[in-house]
mmCIF file of C-alpha atoms in Angstrom:
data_model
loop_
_atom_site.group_PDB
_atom_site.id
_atom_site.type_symbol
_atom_site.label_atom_id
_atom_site.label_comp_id
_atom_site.label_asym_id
_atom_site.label_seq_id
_atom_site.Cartn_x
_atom_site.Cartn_y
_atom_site.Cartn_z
ATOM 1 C CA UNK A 245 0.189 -7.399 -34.033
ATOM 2 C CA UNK A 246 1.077 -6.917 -30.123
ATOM 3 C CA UNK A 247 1.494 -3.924 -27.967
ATOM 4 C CA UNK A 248 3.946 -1.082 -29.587
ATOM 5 C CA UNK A 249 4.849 1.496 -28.403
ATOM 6 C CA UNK A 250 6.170 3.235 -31.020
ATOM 7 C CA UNK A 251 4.984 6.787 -32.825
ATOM 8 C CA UNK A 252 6.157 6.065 -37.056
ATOM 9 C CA UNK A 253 2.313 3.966 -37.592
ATOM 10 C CA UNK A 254 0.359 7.154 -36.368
ATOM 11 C CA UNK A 255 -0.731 10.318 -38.146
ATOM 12 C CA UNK A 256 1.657 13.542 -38.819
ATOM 13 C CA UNK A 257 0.255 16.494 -36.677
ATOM 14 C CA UNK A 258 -1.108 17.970 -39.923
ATOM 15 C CA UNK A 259 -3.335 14.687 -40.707
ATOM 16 C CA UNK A 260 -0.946 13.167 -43.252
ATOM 17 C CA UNK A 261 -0.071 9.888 -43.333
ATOM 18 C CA UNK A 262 3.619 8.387 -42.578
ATOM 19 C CA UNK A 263 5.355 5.601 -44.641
ATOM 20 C CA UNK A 264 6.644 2.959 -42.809
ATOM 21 C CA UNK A 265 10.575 2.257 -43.778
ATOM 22 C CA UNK A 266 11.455 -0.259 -40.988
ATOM 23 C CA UNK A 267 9.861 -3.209 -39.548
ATOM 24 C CA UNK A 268 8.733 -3.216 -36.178
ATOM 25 C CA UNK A 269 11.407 -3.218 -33.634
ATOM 26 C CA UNK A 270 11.982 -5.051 -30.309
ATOM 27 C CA UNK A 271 12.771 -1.531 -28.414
ATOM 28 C CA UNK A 272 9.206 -0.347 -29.598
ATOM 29 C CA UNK A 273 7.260 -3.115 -27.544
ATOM 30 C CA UNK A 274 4.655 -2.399 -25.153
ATOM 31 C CA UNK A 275 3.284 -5.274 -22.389
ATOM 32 C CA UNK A 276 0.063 -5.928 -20.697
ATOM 33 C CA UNK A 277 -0.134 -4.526 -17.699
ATOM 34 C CA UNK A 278 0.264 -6.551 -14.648
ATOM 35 C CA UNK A 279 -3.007 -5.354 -12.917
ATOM 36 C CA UNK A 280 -2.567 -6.960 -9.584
ATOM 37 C CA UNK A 281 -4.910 -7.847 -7.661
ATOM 38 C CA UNK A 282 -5.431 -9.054 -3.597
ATOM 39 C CA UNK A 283 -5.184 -12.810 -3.435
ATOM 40 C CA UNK A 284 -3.078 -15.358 -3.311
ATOM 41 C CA UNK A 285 0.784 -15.010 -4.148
ATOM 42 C CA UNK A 286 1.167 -15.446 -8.248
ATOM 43 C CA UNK A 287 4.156 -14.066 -9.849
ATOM 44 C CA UNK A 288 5.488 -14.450 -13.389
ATOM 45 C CA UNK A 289 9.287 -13.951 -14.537
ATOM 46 C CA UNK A 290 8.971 -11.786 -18.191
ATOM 47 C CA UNK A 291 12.336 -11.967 -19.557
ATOM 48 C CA UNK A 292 13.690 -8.015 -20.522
ATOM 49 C CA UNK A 293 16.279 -6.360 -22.086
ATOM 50 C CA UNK A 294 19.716 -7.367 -21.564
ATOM 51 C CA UNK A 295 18.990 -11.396 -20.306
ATOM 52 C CA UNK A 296 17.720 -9.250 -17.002
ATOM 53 C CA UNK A 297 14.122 -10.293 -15.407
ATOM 54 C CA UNK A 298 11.019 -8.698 -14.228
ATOM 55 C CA UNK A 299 8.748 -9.917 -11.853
ATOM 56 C CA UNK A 300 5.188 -9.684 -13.161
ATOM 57 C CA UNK A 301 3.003 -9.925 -9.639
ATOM 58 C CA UNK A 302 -0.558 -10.884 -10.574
ATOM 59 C CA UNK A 303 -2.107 -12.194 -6.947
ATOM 60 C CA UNK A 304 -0.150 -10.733 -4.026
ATOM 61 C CA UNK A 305 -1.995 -10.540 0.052
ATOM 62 C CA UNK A 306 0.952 -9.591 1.935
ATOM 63 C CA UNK A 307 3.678 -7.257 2.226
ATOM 64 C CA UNK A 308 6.372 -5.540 4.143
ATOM 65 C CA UNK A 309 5.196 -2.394 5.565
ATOM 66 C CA UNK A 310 7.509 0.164 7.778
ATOM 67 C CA UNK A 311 6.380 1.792 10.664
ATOM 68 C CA UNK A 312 8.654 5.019 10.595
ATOM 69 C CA UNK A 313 8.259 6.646 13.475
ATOM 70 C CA UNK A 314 8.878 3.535 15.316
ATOM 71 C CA UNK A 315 11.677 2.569 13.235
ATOM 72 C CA UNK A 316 10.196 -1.138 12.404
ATOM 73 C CA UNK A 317 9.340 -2.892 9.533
ATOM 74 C CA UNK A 318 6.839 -6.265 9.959
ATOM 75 C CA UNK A 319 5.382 -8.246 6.866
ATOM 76 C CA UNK A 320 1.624 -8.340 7.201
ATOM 77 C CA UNK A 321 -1.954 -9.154 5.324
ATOM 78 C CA UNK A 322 -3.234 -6.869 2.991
ATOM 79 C CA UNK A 323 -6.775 -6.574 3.518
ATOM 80 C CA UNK A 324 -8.352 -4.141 0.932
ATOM 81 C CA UNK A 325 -7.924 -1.019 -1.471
ATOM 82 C CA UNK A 326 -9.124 2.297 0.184
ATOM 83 C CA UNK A 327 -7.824 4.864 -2.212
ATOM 84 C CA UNK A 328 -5.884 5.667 -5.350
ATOM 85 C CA UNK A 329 -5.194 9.448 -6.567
ATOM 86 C CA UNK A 330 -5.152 8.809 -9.756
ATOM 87 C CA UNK A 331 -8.307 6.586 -10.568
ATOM 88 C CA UNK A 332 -10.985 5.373 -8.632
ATOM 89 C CA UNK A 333 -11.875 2.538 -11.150
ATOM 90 C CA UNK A 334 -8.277 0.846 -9.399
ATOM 91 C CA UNK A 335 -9.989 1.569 -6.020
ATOM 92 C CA UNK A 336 -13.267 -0.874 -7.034
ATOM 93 C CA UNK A 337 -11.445 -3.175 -8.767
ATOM 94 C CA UNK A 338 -8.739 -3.395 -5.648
ATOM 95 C CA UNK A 339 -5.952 -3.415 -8.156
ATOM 96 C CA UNK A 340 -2.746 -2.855 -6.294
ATOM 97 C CA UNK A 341 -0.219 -0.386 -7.606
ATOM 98 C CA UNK A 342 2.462 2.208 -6.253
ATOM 99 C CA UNK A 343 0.893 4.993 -4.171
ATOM 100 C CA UNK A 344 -2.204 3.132 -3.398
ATOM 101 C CA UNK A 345 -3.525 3.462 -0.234
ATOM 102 C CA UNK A 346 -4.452 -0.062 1.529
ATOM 103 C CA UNK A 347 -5.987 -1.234 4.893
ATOM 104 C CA UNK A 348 -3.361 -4.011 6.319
ATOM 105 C CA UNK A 349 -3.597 -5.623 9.630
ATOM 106 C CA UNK A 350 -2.904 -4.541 12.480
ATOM 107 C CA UNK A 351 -1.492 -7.168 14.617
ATOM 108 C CA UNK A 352 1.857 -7.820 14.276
ATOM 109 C CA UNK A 353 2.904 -4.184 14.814
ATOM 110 C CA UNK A 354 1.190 -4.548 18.441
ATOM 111 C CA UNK A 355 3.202 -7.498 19.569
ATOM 112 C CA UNK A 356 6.413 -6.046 19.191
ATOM 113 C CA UNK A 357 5.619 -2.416 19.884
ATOM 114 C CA UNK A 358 7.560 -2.783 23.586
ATOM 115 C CA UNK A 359 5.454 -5.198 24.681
ATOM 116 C CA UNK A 360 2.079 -3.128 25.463
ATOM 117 C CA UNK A 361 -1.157 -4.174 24.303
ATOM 118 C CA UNK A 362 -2.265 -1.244 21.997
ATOM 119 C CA UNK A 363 -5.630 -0.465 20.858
ATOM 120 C CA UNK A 364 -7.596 -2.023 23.624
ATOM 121 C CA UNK A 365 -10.268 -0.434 25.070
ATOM 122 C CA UNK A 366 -9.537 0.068 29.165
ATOM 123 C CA UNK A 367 -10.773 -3.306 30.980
ATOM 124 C CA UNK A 368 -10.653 -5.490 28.146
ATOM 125 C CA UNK A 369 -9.185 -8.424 29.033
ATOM 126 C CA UNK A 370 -6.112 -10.145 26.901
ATOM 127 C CA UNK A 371 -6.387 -13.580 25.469
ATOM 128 C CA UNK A 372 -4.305 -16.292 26.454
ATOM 129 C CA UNK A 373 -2.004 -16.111 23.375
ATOM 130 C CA UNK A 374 -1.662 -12.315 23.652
ATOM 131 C CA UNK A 375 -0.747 -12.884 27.195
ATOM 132 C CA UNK A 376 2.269 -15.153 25.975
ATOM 133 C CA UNK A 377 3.271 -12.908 23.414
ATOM 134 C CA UNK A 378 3.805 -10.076 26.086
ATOM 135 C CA UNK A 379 4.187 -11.595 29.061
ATOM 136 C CA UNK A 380 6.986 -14.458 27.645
ATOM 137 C CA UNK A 381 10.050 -14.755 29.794
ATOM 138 C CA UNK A 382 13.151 -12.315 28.704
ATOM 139 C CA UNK A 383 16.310 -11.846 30.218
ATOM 140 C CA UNK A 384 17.120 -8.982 32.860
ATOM 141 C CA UNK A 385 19.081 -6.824 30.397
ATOM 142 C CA UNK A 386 16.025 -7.024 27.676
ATOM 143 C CA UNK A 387 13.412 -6.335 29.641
ATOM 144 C CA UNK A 388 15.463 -3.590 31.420
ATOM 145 C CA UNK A 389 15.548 -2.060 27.887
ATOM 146 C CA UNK A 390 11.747 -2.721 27.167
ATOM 147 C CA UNK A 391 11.118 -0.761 30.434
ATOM 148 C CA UNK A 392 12.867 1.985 29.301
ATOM 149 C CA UNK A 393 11.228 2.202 26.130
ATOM 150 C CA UNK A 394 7.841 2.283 27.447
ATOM 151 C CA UNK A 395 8.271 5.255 29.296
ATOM 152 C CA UNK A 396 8.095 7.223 25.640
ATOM 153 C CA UNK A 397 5.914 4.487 24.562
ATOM 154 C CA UNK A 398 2.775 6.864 23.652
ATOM 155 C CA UNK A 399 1.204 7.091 20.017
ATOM 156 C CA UNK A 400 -1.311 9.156 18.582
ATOM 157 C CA UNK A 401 -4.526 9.362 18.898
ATOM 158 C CA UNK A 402 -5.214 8.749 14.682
ATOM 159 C CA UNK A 403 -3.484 5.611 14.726
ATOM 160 C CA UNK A 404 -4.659 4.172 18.395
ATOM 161 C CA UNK A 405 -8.352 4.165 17.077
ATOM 162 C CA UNK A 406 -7.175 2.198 13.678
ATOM 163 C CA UNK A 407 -4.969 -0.313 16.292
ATOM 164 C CA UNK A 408 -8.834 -0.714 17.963
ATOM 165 C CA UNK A 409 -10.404 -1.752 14.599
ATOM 166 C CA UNK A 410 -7.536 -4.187 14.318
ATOM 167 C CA UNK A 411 -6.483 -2.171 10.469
ATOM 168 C CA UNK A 412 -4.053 -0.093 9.460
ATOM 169 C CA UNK A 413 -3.664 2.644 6.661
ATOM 170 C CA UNK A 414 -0.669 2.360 4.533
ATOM 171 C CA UNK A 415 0.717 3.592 1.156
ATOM 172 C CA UNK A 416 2.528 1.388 -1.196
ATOM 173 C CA UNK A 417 5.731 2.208 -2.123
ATOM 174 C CA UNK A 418 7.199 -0.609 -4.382
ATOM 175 C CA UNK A 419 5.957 -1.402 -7.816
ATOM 176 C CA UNK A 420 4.206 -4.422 -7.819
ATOM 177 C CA UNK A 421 4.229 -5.036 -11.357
ATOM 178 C CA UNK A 422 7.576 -4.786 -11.810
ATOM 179 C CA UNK A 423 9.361 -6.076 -8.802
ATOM 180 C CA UNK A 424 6.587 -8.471 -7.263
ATOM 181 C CA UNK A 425 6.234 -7.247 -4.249
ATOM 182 C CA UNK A 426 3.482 -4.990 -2.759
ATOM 183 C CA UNK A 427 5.850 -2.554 0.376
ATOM 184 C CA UNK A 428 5.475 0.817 1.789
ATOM 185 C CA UNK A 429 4.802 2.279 4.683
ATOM 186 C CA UNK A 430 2.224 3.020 7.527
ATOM 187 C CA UNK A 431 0.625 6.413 7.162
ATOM 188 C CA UNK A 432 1.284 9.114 9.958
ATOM 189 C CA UNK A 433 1.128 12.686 11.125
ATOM 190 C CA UNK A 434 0.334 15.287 7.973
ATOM 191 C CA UNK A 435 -0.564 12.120 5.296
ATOM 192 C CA UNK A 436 -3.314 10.998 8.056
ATOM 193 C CA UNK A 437 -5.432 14.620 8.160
ATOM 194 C CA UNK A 438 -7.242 16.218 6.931
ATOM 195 C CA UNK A 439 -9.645 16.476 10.132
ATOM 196 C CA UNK A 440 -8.278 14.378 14.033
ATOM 197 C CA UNK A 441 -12.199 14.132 14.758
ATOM 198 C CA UNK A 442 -12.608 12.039 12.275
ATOM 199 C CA UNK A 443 -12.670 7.962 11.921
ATOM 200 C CA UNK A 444 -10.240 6.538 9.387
ATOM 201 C CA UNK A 445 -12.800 5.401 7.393
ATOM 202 C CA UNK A 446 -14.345 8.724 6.936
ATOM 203 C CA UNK A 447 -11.200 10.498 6.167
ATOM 204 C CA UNK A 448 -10.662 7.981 3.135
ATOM 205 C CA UNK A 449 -14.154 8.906 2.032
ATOM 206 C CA UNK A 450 -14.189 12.611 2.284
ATOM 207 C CA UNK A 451 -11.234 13.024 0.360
ATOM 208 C CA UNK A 452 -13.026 10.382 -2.439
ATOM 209 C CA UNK A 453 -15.901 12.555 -2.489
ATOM 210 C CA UNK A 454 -13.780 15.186 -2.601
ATOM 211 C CA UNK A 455 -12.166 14.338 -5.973
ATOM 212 C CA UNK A 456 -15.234 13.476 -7.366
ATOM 213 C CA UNK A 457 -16.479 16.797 -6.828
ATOM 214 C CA UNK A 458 -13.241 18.251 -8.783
ATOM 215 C CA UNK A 459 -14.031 16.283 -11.697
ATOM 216 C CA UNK A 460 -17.557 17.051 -11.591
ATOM 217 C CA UNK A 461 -16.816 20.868 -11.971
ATOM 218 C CA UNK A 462 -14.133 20.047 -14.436
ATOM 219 C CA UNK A 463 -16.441 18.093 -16.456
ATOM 220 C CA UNK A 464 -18.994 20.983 -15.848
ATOM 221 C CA UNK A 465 -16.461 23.500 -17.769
ATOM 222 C CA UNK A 466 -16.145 21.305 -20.537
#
């Protein structure tokens, strides 16, 4: 049988039933959907319409994420699914789609962010390696230019705690079931509220309970 997509094998509005007077057609087909999920990188080429391809991600853990008020883009880990608008049941099974919002690490956005160390509490000390990463030798002109830069170096105070925990919140932007690659962006300013006081964490989980209290009353009125 397979997936159609098609309308001509269902019921007329009024109940009736329709006569079928042409096969199935290759237009009408419907796919599995891809369903992918955090893990190791597994992709599958489906071959489409015109001889093009699609690329099927099943297993993906890392992705290209932009930092836009900072105007740089670093590929990092994808550590877990936080929240999806339009189903929680994504959210449990960690199923990565467009819009989702995802924890991802932290780290590399820290080394190159003008060379300062940022979310450390005061008087921790740096690691060796951290030390090379920021300290390495650069040329006068470059690190005349990184001085410069860290004179308007400040962030806010919603993403400094998440650079302390070491994780970042970020929305996916590609379509990983199509294209194969999980990308998007780090979330800031107006997308990071609703409340400053509040953790990360517990922003992701009052607007979850949140929802579920909408479809409570909705289910209520039914």
């Amino acid at each position: 049988m397979g997936i159609s997509r098609d309308n001509w094998h269902k019921r007329r509005k009024t109940g009736g039933k329709r006569k079928p007077y042409h096969k199935k057609r290759k237009y009408e087909l419907g796919r599995p959907a891809a369903n992918t999920k955090i893990g190791p990188r597994r992709i599958h080429t489906v071959r489409v319409r015109g001889g093009n391809k699609k690329y099927r991600a099943l297993r993906l853990d890392v992705g290209n994420f932009s930092w836009g008020s900072e105007c740089c883009t670093r590929k990092t880990r994808i550590i877990d699914v936080v929240y999806n608008a339009s189903n929680n049941e994504l959210v449990r099974t960690k199923t990565l789609v467009k819009n989702c919002i995802v924890l991802i690490d932290s780290t590399p956005y820290w080394q190159s962010h003008y060379a300062l160390p940022l979310g450390r509490k005061k008087g921790a000390k740096l690691t060796p390696e951290e030390e090379e990463i920021l300290n390495k030798k650069r040329s006068k002109k470059i690190q005349k230019k990184y001085d410069e830069r860290k004179k308007n170096a400040k962030i806010s105070s919603l993403l400094e705690e998440q650079f302390q925990q070491g994780k970042l919140l970020a929305c996916i932007a590609s379509r990983p079931g199509q294209c194969g690659r999980a990308d998007g962006y780090v979330l800031e300013g107006k997308e990071l509220l609703p409340e400053e006081d509040q953790s990360p964490e517990r922003q992701i989980n009052s607007f979850i309970a949140h929802v579920k209290k909408k479809k409570k009353k909705k289910e209520r009125k039914c």
